[in-house]
Short mmCIF file of C-alpha atoms in Angstrom, two decimals:
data_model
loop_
_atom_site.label_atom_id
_atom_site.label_comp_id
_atom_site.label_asym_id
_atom_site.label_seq_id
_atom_site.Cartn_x
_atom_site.Cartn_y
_atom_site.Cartn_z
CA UNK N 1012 112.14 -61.62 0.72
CA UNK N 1013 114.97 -62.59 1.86
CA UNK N 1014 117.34 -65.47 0.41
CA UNK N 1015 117.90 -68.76 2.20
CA UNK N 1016 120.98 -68.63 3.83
CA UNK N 1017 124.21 -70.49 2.55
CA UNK N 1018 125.36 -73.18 5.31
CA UNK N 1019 123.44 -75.94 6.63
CA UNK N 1020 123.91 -74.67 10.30
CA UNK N 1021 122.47 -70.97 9.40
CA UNK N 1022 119.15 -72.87 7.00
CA UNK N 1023 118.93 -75.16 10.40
CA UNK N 1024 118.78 -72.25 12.72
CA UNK N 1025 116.60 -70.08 10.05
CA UNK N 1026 114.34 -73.35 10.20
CA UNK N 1027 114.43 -73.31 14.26
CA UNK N 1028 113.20 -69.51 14.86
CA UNK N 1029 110.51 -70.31 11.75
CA UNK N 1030 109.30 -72.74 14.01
CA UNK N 1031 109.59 -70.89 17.36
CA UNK N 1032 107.82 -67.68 15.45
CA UNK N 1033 104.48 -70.47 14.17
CA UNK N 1034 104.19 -72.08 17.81
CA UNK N 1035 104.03 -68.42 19.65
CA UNK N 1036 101.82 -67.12 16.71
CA UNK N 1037 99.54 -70.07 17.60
CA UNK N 1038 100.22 -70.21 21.46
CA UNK N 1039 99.06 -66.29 21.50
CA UNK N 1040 95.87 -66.78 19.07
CA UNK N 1041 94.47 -69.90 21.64
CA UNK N 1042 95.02 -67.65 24.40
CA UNK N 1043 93.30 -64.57 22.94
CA UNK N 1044 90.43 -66.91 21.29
CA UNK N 1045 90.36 -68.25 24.66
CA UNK N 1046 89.79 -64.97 26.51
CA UNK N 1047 87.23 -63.70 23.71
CA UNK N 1048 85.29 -67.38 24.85
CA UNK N 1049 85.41 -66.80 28.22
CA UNK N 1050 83.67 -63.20 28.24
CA UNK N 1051 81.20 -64.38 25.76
CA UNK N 1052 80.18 -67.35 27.92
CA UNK N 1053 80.22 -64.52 30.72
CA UNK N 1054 78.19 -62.03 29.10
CA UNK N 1055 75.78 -64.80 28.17
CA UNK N 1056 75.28 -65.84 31.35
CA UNK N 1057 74.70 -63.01 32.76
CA UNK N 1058 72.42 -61.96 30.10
CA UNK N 1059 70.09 -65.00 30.78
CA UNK N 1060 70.22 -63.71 34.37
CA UNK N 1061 67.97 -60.16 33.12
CA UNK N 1062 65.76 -62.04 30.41
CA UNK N 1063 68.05 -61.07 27.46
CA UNK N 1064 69.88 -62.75 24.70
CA UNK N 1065 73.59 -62.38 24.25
CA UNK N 1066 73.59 -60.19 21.30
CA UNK N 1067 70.81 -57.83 23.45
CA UNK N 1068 73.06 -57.84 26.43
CA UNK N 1069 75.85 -56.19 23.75
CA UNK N 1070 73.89 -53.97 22.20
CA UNK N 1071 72.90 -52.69 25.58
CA UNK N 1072 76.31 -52.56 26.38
CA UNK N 1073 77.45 -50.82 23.54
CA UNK N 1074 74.62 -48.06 23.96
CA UNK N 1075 76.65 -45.98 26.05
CA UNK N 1076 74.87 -42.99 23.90
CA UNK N 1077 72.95 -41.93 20.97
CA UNK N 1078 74.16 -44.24 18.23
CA UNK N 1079 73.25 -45.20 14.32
CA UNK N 1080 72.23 -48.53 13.48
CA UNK N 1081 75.44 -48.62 11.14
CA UNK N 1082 77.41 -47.40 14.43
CA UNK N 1083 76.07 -49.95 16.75
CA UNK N 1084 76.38 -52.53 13.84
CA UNK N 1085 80.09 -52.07 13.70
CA UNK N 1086 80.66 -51.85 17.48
CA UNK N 1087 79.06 -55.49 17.69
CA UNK N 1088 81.12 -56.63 14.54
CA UNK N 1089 77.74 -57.51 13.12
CA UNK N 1090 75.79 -56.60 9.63
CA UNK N 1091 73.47 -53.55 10.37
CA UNK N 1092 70.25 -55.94 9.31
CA UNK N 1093 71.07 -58.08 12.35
CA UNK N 1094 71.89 -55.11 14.62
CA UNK N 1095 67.85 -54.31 13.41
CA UNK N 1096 66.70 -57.90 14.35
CA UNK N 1097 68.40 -57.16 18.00
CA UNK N 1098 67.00 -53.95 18.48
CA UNK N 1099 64.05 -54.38 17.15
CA UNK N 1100 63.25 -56.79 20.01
CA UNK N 1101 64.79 -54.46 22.41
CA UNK N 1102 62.59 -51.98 21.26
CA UNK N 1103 59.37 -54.23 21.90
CA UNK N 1104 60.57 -54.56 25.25
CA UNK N 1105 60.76 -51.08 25.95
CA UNK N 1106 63.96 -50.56 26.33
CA UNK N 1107 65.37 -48.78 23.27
CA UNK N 1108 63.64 -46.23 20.79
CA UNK N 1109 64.15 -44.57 17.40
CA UNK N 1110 64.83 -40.96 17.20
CA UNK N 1111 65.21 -38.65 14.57
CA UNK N 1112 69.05 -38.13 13.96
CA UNK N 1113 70.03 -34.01 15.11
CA UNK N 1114 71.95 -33.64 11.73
CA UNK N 1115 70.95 -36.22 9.32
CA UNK N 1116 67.22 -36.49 7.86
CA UNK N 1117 68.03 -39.95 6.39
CA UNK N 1118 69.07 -41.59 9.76
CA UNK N 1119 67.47 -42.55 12.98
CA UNK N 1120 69.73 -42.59 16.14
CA UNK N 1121 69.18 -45.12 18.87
CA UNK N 1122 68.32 -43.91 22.18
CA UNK N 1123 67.58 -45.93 25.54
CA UNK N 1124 64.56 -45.47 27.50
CA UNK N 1125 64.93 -45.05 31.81
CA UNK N 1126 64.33 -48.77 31.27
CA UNK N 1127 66.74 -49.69 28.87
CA UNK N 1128 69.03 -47.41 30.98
CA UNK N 1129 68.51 -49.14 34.36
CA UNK N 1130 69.04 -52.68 32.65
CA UNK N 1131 71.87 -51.66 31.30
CA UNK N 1132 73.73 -49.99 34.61
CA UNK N 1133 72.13 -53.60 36.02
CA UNK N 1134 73.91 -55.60 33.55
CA UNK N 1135 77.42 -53.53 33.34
CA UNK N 1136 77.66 -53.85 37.07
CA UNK N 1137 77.20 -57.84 36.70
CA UNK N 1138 79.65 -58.11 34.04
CA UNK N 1139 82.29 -55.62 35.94
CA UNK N 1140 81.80 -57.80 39.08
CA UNK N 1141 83.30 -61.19 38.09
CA UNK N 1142 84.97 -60.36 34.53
CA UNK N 1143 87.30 -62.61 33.52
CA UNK N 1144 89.84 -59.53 33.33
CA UNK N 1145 89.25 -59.12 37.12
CA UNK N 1146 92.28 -61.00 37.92
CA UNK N 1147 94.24 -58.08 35.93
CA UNK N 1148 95.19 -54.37 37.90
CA UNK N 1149 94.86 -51.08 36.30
CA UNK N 1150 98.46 -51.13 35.02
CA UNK N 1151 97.89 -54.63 33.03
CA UNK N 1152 94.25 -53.82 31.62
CA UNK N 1153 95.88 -50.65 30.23
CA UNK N 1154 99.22 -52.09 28.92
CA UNK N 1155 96.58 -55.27 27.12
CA UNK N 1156 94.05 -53.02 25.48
CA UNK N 1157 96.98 -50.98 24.18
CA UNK N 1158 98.71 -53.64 22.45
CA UNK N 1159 95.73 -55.41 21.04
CA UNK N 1160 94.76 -51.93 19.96
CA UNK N 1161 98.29 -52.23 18.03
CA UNK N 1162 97.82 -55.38 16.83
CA UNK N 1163 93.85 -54.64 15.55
CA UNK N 1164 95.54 -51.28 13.93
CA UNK N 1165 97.64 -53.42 11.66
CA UNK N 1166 96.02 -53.79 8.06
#
């Protein structure tokens, strides 16, 4: 840490970029908890448009191949006995089975059905044709998922 500095003019400036650093910190977090709001109200609404919930629509997202409950868990930031509750009803619908994992005895690997499959191609298309990101190029989506990769990297 380091000390406070010695004059009044260098503790008022210290003070000043302090200040500066709290209001960008908390300028940046409304605009990225703004974004994250925006593409949840979008993928809910687009959800309700195919019969599904939000938290199907991202599990049918997600499923972009054979996945563990544990994996599909942690790619929807969820517990893996909610990720059951979700699938579980996706399953009833007939658009998701269980399959014996290739490798591991213990595990199960989610798989979805032609169904599940055609919902899901349905539901990406929706999502990619008004996303909130579609006012961003190439160039820009690439340059913002690097840095919030950076940025969700840091412990």
């Amino acid at each position: 840490m380091t000390p406070p500095p010695d004059k009044p003019d260098e503790r008022v400036r210290a003070e000043r970029v302090r200040t500066e650093r709290v209001r960008a910190e908390r300028a940046l977090c409304g605009l990225v908890n703004g974004l994250a709001q925006r593409i949840g109200d979008h993928l809910r609404q687009h959800a309700a448009g195919l019969g599904l919930t939000a938290a199907q629509a991202g599990a049918l997202r997600e499923l972009d191949g054979p996945l563990t409950m544990r994996e599909l868990a942690g790619r929807m930031s969820c517990e893996p006995s909610n990720a059951t509750f979700v699938v579980d009803r996706l399953e009833r619908q007939g658009l998701v089975e269980r399959r014996p994992h290739p490798t591991d005895r213990r595990a199960r690997q989610l798989v979805l059905t032609p169904a599940g499959t055609g919902l899901r191609e349905r539901l990406l298309a929706l999502l990619a044709a008004d996303s909130p990101l579609a006012g961003l190029g190439p160039e820009q989506r690439l340059a913002l998922q690097e840095l919030l990769e950076q940025a969700l990297a840091r412990p």
